[in-house]
Amino acid sequence: MKVIIVYIDIKPECIEDFKKVTVYNHVNSVKEEGNIRFDVLQNKDDPTKFVLYEAWKDDAALDLHKTTEHYLKWNTEMLTHVTKPRSRDVYDAVAFTN
């Protein structure tokens, strides 16, 4: 299993637009066969900071996700909302509760 944690900083005036396109991506991503978990988190103290927590069955599921319409839409639209390039960490799950 692959776990991806994505860190995104959003322009204050773009928060609602970012949330809209990200929720669209979330709603469709959780329907994918290889998706185990897909959480969208907004920092309580700084609402411009978001984290995506994703768990995928394997590399093939993650690769397939990156070809979907909802991911491509998100990937294009969120670029206009960010203050800097997003960063991410990739993990192999050792112990996991679904």
PDB file of N, CA and C in Angstrom:
ATOM      1  N   MET A   1       0.845  -1.175   0.000  1.00  0.00           N
ATOM      2  CA  MET A   1       0.000   0.000   0.000  1.00  0.00           C
ATOM      3  C   MET A   1       0.894   1.242   0.000  1.00  0.00           C
ATOM      4  N   LYS A   2       0.470   2.252  -0.746  1.00  0.00           N
ATOM      5  CA  LYS A   2       1.174   3.532  -0.812  1.00  0.00           C
ATOM      6  C   LYS A   2       0.328   4.603  -0.136  1.00  0.00           C
ATOM      7  N   VAL A   3       0.948   5.365   0.713  1.00  0.00           N
ATOM      8  CA  VAL A   3       0.296   6.504   1.358  1.00  0.00           C
ATOM      9  C   VAL A   3       1.015   7.757   0.896  1.00  0.00           C
ATOM     10  N   ILE A   4       0.227   8.718   0.418  1.00  0.00           N
ATOM     11  CA  ILE A   4       0.750   9.981  -0.075  1.00  0.00           C
ATOM     12  C   ILE A   4       0.197  11.089   0.814  1.00  0.00           C
ATOM     13  N   ILE A   5       1.066  11.944   1.296  1.00  0.00           N
ATOM     14  CA  ILE A   5       0.640  13.117   2.050  1.00  0.00           C
ATOM     15  C   ILE A   5       1.101  14.335   1.260  1.00  0.00           C
ATOM     16  N   VAL A   6       0.121  15.130   0.812  1.00  0.00           N
ATOM     17  CA  VAL A   6       0.391  16.284  -0.042  1.00  0.00           C
ATOM     18  C   VAL A   6       0.144  17.549   0.777  1.00  0.00           C
ATOM     19  N   TYR A   7       1.077  18.477   0.726  1.00  0.00           N
ATOM     20  CA  TYR A   7       0.987  19.743   1.447  1.00  0.00           C
ATOM     21  C   TYR A   7       0.779  20.868   0.436  1.00  0.00           C
ATOM     22  N   ILE A   8      -0.265  21.667   0.646  1.00  0.00           N
ATOM     23  CA  ILE A   8      -0.609  22.714  -0.318  1.00  0.00           C
ATOM     24  C   ILE A   8      -0.904  24.013   0.420  1.00  0.00           C
ATOM     25  N   ASP A   9      -0.294  25.097  -0.026  1.00  0.00           N
ATOM     26  CA  ASP A   9      -0.561  26.438   0.502  1.00  0.00           C
ATOM     27  C   ASP A   9      -1.344  27.210  -0.559  1.00  0.00           C
ATOM     28  N   ILE A  10      -2.476  27.766  -0.156  1.00  0.00           N
ATOM     29  CA  ILE A  10      -3.424  28.395  -1.067  1.00  0.00           C
ATOM     30  C   ILE A  10      -3.491  29.899  -0.805  1.00  0.00           C
ATOM     31  N   LYS A  11      -3.660  30.672  -1.872  1.00  0.00           N
ATOM     32  CA  LYS A  11      -3.893  32.114  -1.728  1.00  0.00           C
ATOM     33  C   LYS A  11      -5.201  32.318  -0.959  1.00  0.00           C
ATOM     34  N   PRO A  12      -5.236  33.251  -0.019  1.00  0.00           N
ATOM     35  CA  PRO A  12      -6.452  33.454   0.789  1.00  0.00           C
ATOM     36  C   PRO A  12      -7.711  33.667  -0.053  1.00  0.00           C
ATOM     37  N   GLU A  13      -7.592  34.404  -1.131  1.00  0.00           N
ATOM     38  CA  GLU A  13      -8.765  34.686  -1.961  1.00  0.00           C
ATOM     39  C   GLU A  13      -9.207  33.487  -2.806  1.00  0.00           C
ATOM     40  N   CYS A  14      -8.433  32.415  -2.784  1.00  0.00           N
ATOM     41  CA  CYS A  14      -8.735  31.228  -3.600  1.00  0.00           C
ATOM     42  C   CYS A  14      -9.207  30.033  -2.771  1.00  0.00           C
ATOM     43  N   ILE A  15      -9.337  30.203  -1.474  1.00  0.00           N
ATOM     44  CA  ILE A  15      -9.665  29.076  -0.601  1.00  0.00           C
ATOM     45  C   ILE A  15     -10.939  28.362  -1.049  1.00  0.00           C
ATOM     46  N   GLU A  16     -12.013  29.090  -1.260  1.00  0.00           N
ATOM     47  CA  GLU A  16     -13.289  28.448  -1.603  1.00  0.00           C
ATOM     48  C   GLU A  16     -13.225  27.756  -2.959  1.00  0.00           C
ATOM     49  N   ASP A  17     -12.586  28.364  -3.940  1.00  0.00           N
ATOM     50  CA  ASP A  17     -12.443  27.720  -5.250  1.00  0.00           C
ATOM     51  C   ASP A  17     -11.591  26.456  -5.150  1.00  0.00           C
ATOM     52  N   PHE A  18     -10.517  26.528  -4.367  1.00  0.00           N
ATOM     53  CA  PHE A  18      -9.673  25.361  -4.168  1.00  0.00           C
ATOM     54  C   PHE A  18     -10.463  24.240  -3.497  1.00  0.00           C
ATOM     55  N   LYS A  19     -11.215  24.583  -2.462  1.00  0.00           N
ATOM     56  CA  LYS A  19     -12.007  23.569  -1.772  1.00  0.00           C
ATOM     57  C   LYS A  19     -13.010  22.914  -2.721  1.00  0.00           C
ATOM     58  N   LYS A  20     -13.629  23.692  -3.575  1.00  0.00           N
ATOM     59  CA  LYS A  20     -14.621  23.158  -4.503  1.00  0.00           C
ATOM     60  C   LYS A  20     -13.993  22.129  -5.452  1.00  0.00           C
ATOM     61  N   VAL A  21     -12.888  22.474  -6.088  1.00  0.00           N
ATOM     62  CA  VAL A  21     -12.273  21.543  -7.035  1.00  0.00           C
ATOM     63  C   VAL A  21     -11.642  20.352  -6.300  1.00  0.00           C
ATOM     64  N   THR A  22     -11.182  20.561  -5.082  1.00  0.00           N
ATOM     65  CA  THR A  22     -10.572  19.475  -4.315  1.00  0.00           C
ATOM     66  C   THR A  22     -11.622  18.491  -3.818  1.00  0.00           C
ATOM     67  N   VAL A  23     -12.768  18.996  -3.399  1.00  0.00           N
ATOM     68  CA  VAL A  23     -13.864  18.101  -2.998  1.00  0.00           C
ATOM     69  C   VAL A  23     -14.341  17.287  -4.213  1.00  0.00           C
ATOM     70  N   TYR A  24     -14.402  17.916  -5.381  1.00  0.00           N
ATOM     71  CA  TYR A  24     -14.751  17.196  -6.609  1.00  0.00           C
ATOM     72  C   TYR A  24     -13.759  16.049  -6.849  1.00  0.00           C
ATOM     73  N   ASN A  25     -12.486  16.334  -6.701  1.00  0.00           N
ATOM     74  CA  ASN A  25     -11.466  15.297  -6.858  1.00  0.00           C
ATOM     75  C   ASN A  25     -11.644  14.207  -5.807  1.00  0.00           C
ATOM     76  N   HIS A  26     -11.889  14.602  -4.573  1.00  0.00           N
ATOM     77  CA  HIS A  26     -12.090  13.638  -3.481  1.00  0.00           C
ATOM     78  C   HIS A  26     -13.271  12.709  -3.754  1.00  0.00           C
ATOM     79  N   VAL A  27     -14.420  13.296  -4.086  1.00  0.00           N
ATOM     80  CA  VAL A  27     -15.651  12.520  -4.294  1.00  0.00           C
ATOM     81  C   VAL A  27     -15.439  11.448  -5.366  1.00  0.00           C
ATOM     82  N   ASN A  28     -14.714  11.793  -6.413  1.00  0.00           N
ATOM     83  CA  ASN A  28     -14.476  10.844  -7.491  1.00  0.00           C
ATOM     84  C   ASN A  28     -13.315   9.896  -7.206  1.00  0.00           C
ATOM     85  N   SER A  29     -12.328  10.346  -6.476  1.00  0.00           N
ATOM     86  CA  SER A  29     -11.182   9.496  -6.160  1.00  0.00           C
ATOM     87  C   SER A  29     -11.580   8.325  -5.272  1.00  0.00           C
ATOM     88  N   VAL A  30     -12.462   8.567  -4.311  1.00  0.00           N
ATOM     89  CA  VAL A  30     -12.856   7.480  -3.401  1.00  0.00           C
ATOM     90  C   VAL A  30     -13.657   6.404  -4.124  1.00  0.00           C
ATOM     91  N   LYS A  31     -14.133   6.692  -5.324  1.00  0.00           N
ATOM     92  CA  LYS A  31     -14.854   5.698  -6.132  1.00  0.00           C
ATOM     93  C   LYS A  31     -13.905   4.796  -6.917  1.00  0.00           C
ATOM     94  N   GLU A  32     -12.647   5.179  -6.992  1.00  0.00           N
ATOM     95  CA  GLU A  32     -11.680   4.386  -7.747  1.00  0.00           C
ATOM     96  C   GLU A  32     -11.402   3.071  -7.021  1.00  0.00           C
ATOM     97  N   GLU A  33     -11.298   2.008  -7.805  1.00  0.00           N
ATOM     98  CA  GLU A  33     -11.096   0.673  -7.251  1.00  0.00           C
ATOM     99  C   GLU A  33      -9.853   0.581  -6.364  1.00  0.00           C
ATOM    100  N   GLY A  34      -8.784   1.263  -6.742  1.00  0.00           N
ATOM    101  CA  GLY A  34      -7.533   1.154  -5.996  1.00  0.00           C
ATOM    102  C   GLY A  34      -7.389   2.127  -4.844  1.00  0.00           C
ATOM    103  N   ASN A  35      -8.414   2.954  -4.599  1.00  0.00           N
ATOM    104  CA  ASN A  35      -8.335   3.922  -3.504  1.00  0.00           C
ATOM    105  C   ASN A  35      -8.784   3.285  -2.198  1.00  0.00           C
ATOM    106  N   ILE A  36      -8.009   3.480  -1.162  1.00  0.00           N
ATOM    107  CA  ILE A  36      -8.340   2.978   0.169  1.00  0.00           C
ATOM    108  C   ILE A  36      -8.813   4.119   1.058  1.00  0.00           C
ATOM    109  N   ARG A  37      -8.211   5.290   0.887  1.00  0.00           N
ATOM    110  CA  ARG A  37      -8.565   6.453   1.705  1.00  0.00           C
ATOM    111  C   ARG A  37      -8.155   7.714   0.972  1.00  0.00           C
ATOM    112  N   PHE A  38      -8.956   8.768   1.140  1.00  0.00           N
ATOM    113  CA  PHE A  38      -8.634  10.054   0.518  1.00  0.00           C
ATOM    114  C   PHE A  38      -9.249  11.135   1.401  1.00  0.00           C
ATOM    115  N   ASP A  39      -8.440  11.764   2.214  1.00  0.00           N
ATOM    116  CA  ASP A  39      -8.902  12.798   3.138  1.00  0.00           C
ATOM    117  C   ASP A  39      -8.371  14.155   2.702  1.00  0.00           C
ATOM    118  N   VAL A  40      -9.204  15.173   2.851  1.00  0.00           N
ATOM    119  CA  VAL A  40      -8.817  16.557   2.579  1.00  0.00           C
ATOM    120  C   VAL A  40      -8.908  17.302   3.905  1.00  0.00           C
ATOM    121  N   LEU A  41      -7.802  17.883   4.347  1.00  0.00           N
ATOM    122  CA  LEU A  41      -7.729  18.540   5.642  1.00  0.00           C
ATOM    123  C   LEU A  41      -7.320  19.994   5.481  1.00  0.00           C
ATOM    124  N   GLN A  42      -7.961  20.862   6.256  1.00  0.00           N
ATOM    125  CA  GLN A  42      -7.630  22.289   6.251  1.00  0.00           C
ATOM    126  C   GLN A  42      -7.123  22.656   7.641  1.00  0.00           C
ATOM    127  N   ASN A  43      -6.007  23.341   7.700  1.00  0.00           N
ATOM    128  CA  ASN A  43      -5.401  23.723   8.966  1.00  0.00           C
ATOM    129  C   ASN A  43      -6.333  24.648   9.747  1.00  0.00           C
ATOM    130  N   LYS A  44      -6.564  24.332  10.994  1.00  0.00           N
ATOM    131  CA  LYS A  44      -7.469  25.111  11.837  1.00  0.00           C
ATOM    132  C   LYS A  44      -6.929  26.511  12.127  1.00  0.00           C
ATOM    133  N   ASP A  45      -5.618  26.633  12.332  1.00  0.00           N
ATOM    134  CA  ASP A  45      -5.015  27.916  12.692  1.00  0.00           C
ATOM    135  C   ASP A  45      -4.635  28.768  11.479  1.00  0.00           C
ATOM    136  N   ASP A  46      -4.419  28.119  10.351  1.00  0.00           N
ATOM    137  CA  ASP A  46      -4.075  28.841   9.115  1.00  0.00           C
ATOM    138  C   ASP A  46      -4.879  28.217   7.979  1.00  0.00           C
ATOM    139  N   PRO A  47      -6.040  28.781   7.668  1.00  0.00           N
ATOM    140  CA  PRO A  47      -6.934  28.173   6.673  1.00  0.00           C
ATOM    141  C   PRO A  47      -6.394  28.168   5.247  1.00  0.00           C
ATOM    142  N   THR A  48      -5.226  28.742   5.015  1.00  0.00           N
ATOM    143  CA  THR A  48      -4.626  28.685   3.682  1.00  0.00           C
ATOM    144  C   THR A  48      -3.793  27.417   3.480  1.00  0.00           C
ATOM    145  N   LYS A  49      -3.628  26.641   4.540  1.00  0.00           N
ATOM    146  CA  LYS A  49      -2.816  25.418   4.472  1.00  0.00           C
ATOM    147  C   LYS A  49      -3.721  24.187   4.446  1.00  0.00           C
ATOM    148  N   PHE A  50      -3.461  23.319   3.458  1.00  0.00           N
ATOM    149  CA  PHE A  50      -4.236  22.094   3.280  1.00  0.00           C
ATOM    150  C   PHE A  50      -3.309  20.895   3.222  1.00  0.00           C
ATOM    151  N   VAL A  51      -3.851  19.755   3.609  1.00  0.00           N
ATOM    152  CA  VAL A  51      -3.152  18.485   3.496  1.00  0.00           C
ATOM    153  C   VAL A  51      -4.113  17.491   2.845  1.00  0.00           C
ATOM    154  N   LEU A  52      -3.603  16.761   1.866  1.00  0.00           N
ATOM    155  CA  LEU A  52      -4.343  15.637   1.305  1.00  0.00           C
ATOM    156  C   LEU A  52      -3.667  14.375   1.815  1.00  0.00           C
ATOM    157  N   TYR A  53      -4.456  13.488   2.392  1.00  0.00           N
ATOM    158  CA  TYR A  53      -3.950  12.214   2.907  1.00  0.00           C
ATOM    159  C   TYR A  53      -4.591  11.125   2.064  1.00  0.00           C
ATOM    160  N   GLU A  54      -3.767  10.452   1.269  1.00  0.00           N
ATOM    161  CA  GLU A  54      -4.278   9.465   0.325  1.00  0.00           C
ATOM    162  C   GLU A  54      -3.629   8.110   0.576  1.00  0.00           C
ATOM    163  N   ALA A  55      -4.426   7.057   0.528  1.00  0.00           N
ATOM    164  CA  ALA A  55      -3.901   5.695   0.603  1.00  0.00           C
ATOM    165  C   ALA A  55      -4.387   4.941  -0.636  1.00  0.00           C
ATOM    166  N   TRP A  56      -3.455   4.299  -1.304  1.00  0.00           N
ATOM    167  CA  TRP A  56      -3.728   3.579  -2.544  1.00  0.00           C
ATOM    168  C   TRP A  56      -3.252   2.142  -2.416  1.00  0.00           C
ATOM    169  N   LYS A  57      -3.961   1.246  -3.088  1.00  0.00           N
ATOM    170  CA  LYS A  57      -3.658  -0.180  -3.029  1.00  0.00           C
ATOM    171  C   LYS A  57      -2.205  -0.465  -3.408  1.00  0.00           C
ATOM    172  N   ASP A  58      -1.726   0.202  -4.457  1.00  0.00           N
ATOM    173  CA  ASP A  58      -0.364  -0.029  -4.932  1.00  0.00           C
ATOM    174  C   ASP A  58       0.026   1.096  -5.898  1.00  0.00           C
ATOM    175  N   ASP A  59       1.227   1.006  -6.427  1.00  0.00           N
ATOM    176  CA  ASP A  59       1.702   2.024  -7.368  1.00  0.00           C
ATOM    177  C   ASP A  59       0.826   2.096  -8.617  1.00  0.00           C
ATOM    178  N   ALA A  60       0.346   0.956  -9.089  1.00  0.00           N
ATOM    179  CA  ALA A  60      -0.486   0.934 -10.295  1.00  0.00           C
ATOM    180  C   ALA A  60      -1.781   1.714 -10.074  1.00  0.00           C
ATOM    181  N   ALA A  61      -2.382   1.591  -8.894  1.00  0.00           N
ATOM    182  CA  ALA A  61      -3.614   2.329  -8.586  1.00  0.00           C
ATOM    183  C   ALA A  61      -3.333   3.828  -8.549  1.00  0.00           C
ATOM    184  N   LEU A  62      -2.227   4.211  -7.981  1.00  0.00           N
ATOM    185  CA  LEU A  62      -1.857   5.626  -7.933  1.00  0.00           C
ATOM    186  C   LEU A  62      -1.563   6.164  -9.335  1.00  0.00           C
ATOM    187  N   ASP A  63      -0.867   5.380 -10.132  1.00  0.00           N
ATOM    188  CA  ASP A  63      -0.584   5.792 -11.507  1.00  0.00           C
ATOM    189  C   ASP A  63      -1.877   5.955 -12.306  1.00  0.00           C
ATOM    190  N   LEU A  64      -2.812   5.041 -12.144  1.00  0.00           N
ATOM    191  CA  LEU A  64      -4.093   5.130 -12.842  1.00  0.00           C
ATOM    192  C   LEU A  64      -4.862   6.371 -12.390  1.00  0.00           C
ATOM    193  N   HIS A  65      -4.833   6.654 -11.096  1.00  0.00           N
ATOM    194  CA  HIS A  65      -5.506   7.841 -10.554  1.00  0.00           C
ATOM    195  C   HIS A  65      -5.035   9.107 -11.276  1.00  0.00           C
ATOM    196  N   LYS A  66      -3.766   9.180 -11.556  1.00  0.00           N
ATOM    197  CA  LYS A  66      -3.200  10.388 -12.179  1.00  0.00           C
ATOM    198  C   LYS A  66      -3.610  10.565 -13.642  1.00  0.00           C
ATOM    199  N   THR A  67      -4.332   9.598 -14.194  1.00  0.00           N
ATOM    200  CA  THR A  67      -4.841   9.714 -15.565  1.00  0.00           C
ATOM    201  C   THR A  67      -6.330  10.036 -15.610  1.00  0.00           C
ATOM    202  N   THR A  68      -6.983  10.092 -14.452  1.00  0.00           N
ATOM    203  CA  THR A  68      -8.434  10.288 -14.427  1.00  0.00           C
ATOM    204  C   THR A  68      -8.805  11.738 -14.704  1.00  0.00           C
ATOM    205  N   GLU A  69     -10.024  11.929 -15.187  1.00  0.00           N
ATOM    206  CA  GLU A  69     -10.524  13.272 -15.490  1.00  0.00           C
ATOM    207  C   GLU A  69     -10.528  14.145 -14.249  1.00  0.00           C
ATOM    208  N   HIS A  70     -10.990  13.600 -13.110  1.00  0.00           N
ATOM    209  CA  HIS A  70     -11.094  14.419 -11.898  1.00  0.00           C
ATOM    210  C   HIS A  70      -9.728  14.841 -11.370  1.00  0.00           C
ATOM    211  N   TYR A  71      -8.725  13.960 -11.451  1.00  0.00           N
ATOM    212  CA  TYR A  71      -7.384  14.352 -11.022  1.00  0.00           C
ATOM    213  C   TYR A  71      -6.804  15.405 -11.966  1.00  0.00           C
ATOM    214  N   LEU A  72      -6.938  15.190 -13.267  1.00  0.00           N
ATOM    215  CA  LEU A  72      -6.387  16.136 -14.238  1.00  0.00           C
ATOM    216  C   LEU A  72      -7.037  17.506 -14.096  1.00  0.00           C
ATOM    217  N   LYS A  73      -8.344  17.533 -13.852  1.00  0.00           N
ATOM    218  CA  LYS A  73      -9.051  18.800 -13.614  1.00  0.00           C
ATOM    219  C   LYS A  73      -8.490  19.467 -12.367  1.00  0.00           C
ATOM    220  N   TRP A  74      -8.379  18.713 -11.284  1.00  0.00           N
ATOM    221  CA  TRP A  74      -7.839  19.247 -10.030  1.00  0.00           C
ATOM    222  C   TRP A  74      -6.416  19.753 -10.235  1.00  0.00           C
ATOM    223  N   ASN A  75      -5.594  18.945 -10.869  1.00  0.00           N
ATOM    224  CA  ASN A  75      -4.190  19.288 -11.050  1.00  0.00           C
ATOM    225  C   ASN A  75      -4.022  20.583 -11.841  1.00  0.00           C
ATOM    226  N   THR A  76      -4.870  20.811 -12.818  1.00  0.00           N
ATOM    227  CA  THR A  76      -4.804  22.038 -13.618  1.00  0.00           C
ATOM    228  C   THR A  76      -5.350  23.231 -12.842  1.00  0.00           C
ATOM    229  N   GLU A  77      -6.535  23.087 -12.257  1.00  0.00           N
ATOM    230  CA  GLU A  77      -7.180  24.221 -11.588  1.00  0.00           C
ATOM    231  C   GLU A  77      -6.454  24.658 -10.321  1.00  0.00           C
ATOM    232  N   MET A  78      -5.931  23.716  -9.568  1.00  0.00           N
ATOM    233  CA  MET A  78      -5.310  24.107  -8.295  1.00  0.00           C
ATOM    234  C   MET A  78      -4.036  24.914  -8.513  1.00  0.00           C
ATOM    235  N   LEU A  79      -3.429  24.804  -9.684  1.00  0.00           N
ATOM    236  CA  LEU A  79      -2.206  25.558  -9.954  1.00  0.00           C
ATOM    237  C   LEU A  79      -2.418  27.065  -9.880  1.00  0.00           C
ATOM    238  N   THR A  80      -3.625  27.524 -10.182  1.00  0.00           N
ATOM    239  CA  THR A  80      -3.912  28.958 -10.104  1.00  0.00           C
ATOM    240  C   THR A  80      -4.200  29.414  -8.676  1.00  0.00           C
ATOM    241  N   HIS A  81      -4.341  28.474  -7.759  1.00  0.00           N
ATOM    242  CA  HIS A  81      -4.708  28.792  -6.375  1.00  0.00           C
ATOM    243  C   HIS A  81      -3.532  28.750  -5.398  1.00  0.00           C
ATOM    244  N   VAL A  82      -2.434  28.160  -5.791  1.00  0.00           N
ATOM    245  CA  VAL A  82      -1.334  27.931  -4.845  1.00  0.00           C
ATOM    246  C   VAL A  82      -0.406  29.129  -4.727  1.00  0.00           C
ATOM    247  N   THR A  83       0.228  29.236  -3.565  1.00  0.00           N
ATOM    248  CA  THR A  83       1.231  30.287  -3.361  1.00  0.00           C
ATOM    249  C   THR A  83       2.632  29.798  -3.691  1.00  0.00           C
ATOM    250  N   LYS A  84       2.809  28.475  -3.731  1.00  0.00           N
ATOM    251  CA  LYS A  84       4.092  27.859  -4.066  1.00  0.00           C
ATOM    252  C   LYS A  84       3.794  26.433  -4.519  1.00  0.00           C
ATOM    253  N   PRO A  85       4.732  25.787  -5.173  1.00  0.00           N
ATOM    254  CA  PRO A  85       4.487  24.404  -5.602  1.00  0.00           C
ATOM    255  C   PRO A  85       4.175  23.500  -4.413  1.00  0.00           C
ATOM    256  N   ARG A  86       3.242  22.599  -4.622  1.00  0.00           N
ATOM    257  CA  ARG A  86       2.895  21.662  -3.550  1.00  0.00           C
ATOM    258  C   ARG A  86       4.062  20.719  -3.296  1.00  0.00           C
ATOM    259  N   SER A  87       4.096  20.160  -2.104  1.00  0.00           N
ATOM    260  CA  SER A  87       5.108  19.161  -1.771  1.00  0.00           C
ATOM    261  C   SER A  87       4.388  17.908  -1.303  1.00  0.00           C
ATOM    262  N   ARG A  88       5.099  16.813  -1.290  1.00  0.00           N
ATOM    263  CA  ARG A  88       4.468  15.565  -0.861  1.00  0.00           C
ATOM    264  C   ARG A  88       5.496  14.614  -0.295  1.00  0.00           C
ATOM    265  N   ASP A  89       4.996  13.739   0.545  1.00  0.00           N
ATOM    266  CA  ASP A  89       5.779  12.638   1.081  1.00  0.00           C
ATOM    267  C   ASP A  89       5.070  11.356   0.680  1.00  0.00           C
ATOM    268  N   VAL A  90       5.858  10.339   0.350  1.00  0.00           N
ATOM    269  CA  VAL A  90       5.300   9.042  -0.040  1.00  0.00           C
ATOM    270  C   VAL A  90       5.786   8.000   0.963  1.00  0.00           C
ATOM    271  N   TYR A  91       4.844   7.195   1.449  1.00  0.00           N
ATOM    272  CA  TYR A  91       5.148   6.195   2.465  1.00  0.00           C
ATOM    273  C   TYR A  91       4.640   4.824   2.042  1.00  0.00           C
ATOM    274  N   ASP A  92       5.300   3.790   2.518  1.00  0.00           N
ATOM    275  CA  ASP A  92       4.759   2.439   2.482  1.00  0.00           C
ATOM    276  C   ASP A  92       4.109   2.208   3.839  1.00  0.00           C
ATOM    277  N   ALA A  93       2.896   1.679   3.834  1.00  0.00           N
ATOM    278  CA  ALA A  93       2.190   1.447   5.098  1.00  0.00           C
ATOM    279  C   ALA A  93       2.820   0.262   5.841  1.00  0.00           C
ATOM    280  N   VAL A  94       3.058   0.475   7.128  1.00  0.00           N
ATOM    281  CA  VAL A  94       3.577  -0.576   7.989  1.00  0.00           C
ATOM    282  C   VAL A  94       2.444  -1.177   8.811  1.00  0.00           C
ATOM    283  N   ALA A  95       1.649  -0.322   9.435  1.00  0.00           N
ATOM    284  CA  ALA A  95       0.442  -0.733  10.150  1.00  0.00           C
ATOM    285  C   ALA A  95      -0.615   0.302   9.805  1.00  0.00           C
ATOM    286  N   PHE A  96      -1.799  -0.139   9.445  1.00  0.00           N
ATOM    287  CA  PHE A  96      -2.803   0.781   8.894  1.00  0.00           C
ATOM    288  C   PHE A  96      -4.180   0.347   9.334  1.00  0.00           C
ATOM    289  N   THR A  97      -5.006   1.298   9.748  1.00  0.00           N
ATOM    290  CA  THR A  97      -6.402   1.050  10.086  1.00  0.00           C
ATOM    291  C   THR A  97      -7.269   1.751   9.070  1.00  0.00           C
ATOM    292  N   ASN A  98      -8.111   1.008   8.405  1.00  0.00           N
ATOM    293  CA  ASN A  98      -8.990   1.599   7.394  1.00  0.00           C
ATOM    294  C   ASN A  98     -10.314   1.989   8.013  1.00  0.00           C
TER     295      ASN A  98
END
